[in-house]
Amino acid sequence: MQIWMSSESSKEVLNEEQLTRLQLARNYVEEILKKELKNKSYDLPLDSWDCITVMMGPNDFGERVKYSVKKRSMDFRLKIDPSVFNTTDDLGRQKLIFVMLMRSLDLLKEKFEKVKPKLDDHNYEELERLRSDALDVARNEGWL
């Protein structure tokens, strides 16, 4: 499974040091998941598990949850509370990012349910297998 992550952040909520911590935590989680899931394949109508971490000020643009079965793509931009992120340690930041990724799978399942014609049950089983494999990685990393 291919995984891609990025972030959108604001200097309103993250200073330079905190932004560096975000990049380090996000990159670490992404690298570990890529390494552990790279040789696994999932029969999903999706080419890559893509998610963007959003940490912006109070007047931000909100979350985005878009999925296209035709393009086999997802555009998920999900928030993490910057006040929580800024007051925890490295492991805590990794956990927050992993929880956001698990939430992206919940939201992806909801998007799958809206696809017409209906997706085969096999797609949901594969999504659960991806979730299970990611949770195994999280247990090994101490993210749970």
PDB file of N, CA and C in Angstrom, residues 23 28 40 48 64 77-78 94 99 103-104 116 118 135-136 139:
ATOM      1  N   GLN A  23       6.796  18.091  11.505  1.00  0.00           N
ATOM      2  CA  GLN A  23       7.415  17.433  10.350  1.00  0.00           C
ATOM      3  C   GLN A  23       8.112  16.139  10.759  1.00  0.00           C
ATOM      4  N   TYR A  28       8.099  10.449  10.548  1.00  0.00           N
ATOM      5  CA  TYR A  28       8.383   9.182  11.217  1.00  0.00           C
ATOM      6  C   TYR A  28       7.218   8.209  11.052  1.00  0.00           C
ATOM      7  N   LYS A  40       2.570  -5.244   1.238  1.00  0.00           N
ATOM      8  CA  LYS A  40       1.194  -5.721   1.369  1.00  0.00           C
ATOM      9  C   LYS A  40       0.345  -5.030   0.310  1.00  0.00           C
ATOM     10  N   SER A  48      -3.589   5.078  -3.349  1.00  0.00           N
ATOM     11  CA  SER A  48      -2.692   5.491  -2.282  1.00  0.00           C
ATOM     12  C   SER A  48      -3.501   6.019  -1.100  1.00  0.00           C
ATOM     13  N   ARG A  64     -11.306  18.694   4.904  1.00  0.00           N
ATOM     14  CA  ARG A  64     -11.750  18.277   3.575  1.00  0.00           C
ATOM     15  C   ARG A  64     -11.715  16.753   3.537  1.00  0.00           C
ATOM     16  N   ARG A  77      -8.032  16.092   4.401  1.00  0.00           N
ATOM     17  CA  ARG A  77      -7.273  17.074   5.178  1.00  0.00           C
ATOM     18  C   ARG A  77      -7.952  17.147   6.535  1.00  0.00           C
ATOM     19  N   LEU A  78      -7.292  16.547   7.523  1.00  0.00           N
ATOM     20  CA  LEU A  78      -7.917  16.358   8.827  1.00  0.00           C
ATOM     21  C   LEU A  78      -7.163  17.107   9.913  1.00  0.00           C
ATOM     22  N   GLN A  94       3.335  11.470  17.652  1.00  0.00           N
ATOM     23  CA  GLN A  94       3.170  10.346  16.722  1.00  0.00           C
ATOM     24  C   GLN A  94       1.803   9.691  16.908  1.00  0.00           C
ATOM     25  N   VAL A  99      -3.710   8.480  15.150  1.00  0.00           N
ATOM     26  CA  VAL A  99      -5.161   8.544  15.397  1.00  0.00           C
ATOM     27  C   VAL A  99      -5.855   9.269  14.241  1.00  0.00           C
ATOM     28  N   ARG A 103      -8.715   7.756  11.774  1.00  0.00           N
ATOM     29  CA  ARG A 103      -9.955   8.488  11.484  1.00  0.00           C
ATOM     30  C   ARG A 103     -10.167   8.605   9.977  1.00  0.00           C
ATOM     31  N   SER A 104      -9.070   8.762   9.235  1.00  0.00           N
ATOM     32  CA  SER A 104      -9.203   8.846   7.775  1.00  0.00           C
ATOM     33  C   SER A 104      -9.772   7.553   7.207  1.00  0.00           C
ATOM     34  N   LYS A 116     -21.969   4.764  -5.785  1.00  0.00           N
ATOM     35  CA  LYS A 116     -22.982   4.103  -6.616  1.00  0.00           C
ATOM     36  C   LYS A 116     -22.314   3.669  -7.910  1.00  0.00           C
ATOM     37  N   LYS A 118     -23.122   0.245  -5.617  1.00  0.00           N
ATOM     38  CA  LYS A 118     -22.570  -0.169  -4.333  1.00  0.00           C
ATOM     39  C   LYS A 118     -21.283  -0.971  -4.497  1.00  0.00           C
ATOM     40  N   LEU A 135      -2.939  -1.094  12.695  1.00  0.00           N
ATOM     41  CA  LEU A 135      -3.017  -1.187  14.156  1.00  0.00           C
ATOM     42  C   LEU A 135      -1.909  -2.075  14.710  1.00  0.00           C
ATOM     43  N   ASP A 136      -1.548  -3.131  13.989  1.00  0.00           N
ATOM     44  CA  ASP A 136      -0.417  -3.971  14.411  1.00  0.00           C
ATOM     45  C   ASP A 136       0.867  -3.151  14.454  1.00  0.00           C
ATOM     46  N   ARG A 139       0.753  -0.863  17.500  1.00  0.00           N
ATOM     47  CA  ARG A 139       1.058  -1.561  18.758  1.00  0.00           C
ATOM     48  C   ARG A 139       2.566  -1.728  18.921  1.00  0.00           C
TER      49      ARG A 139
END
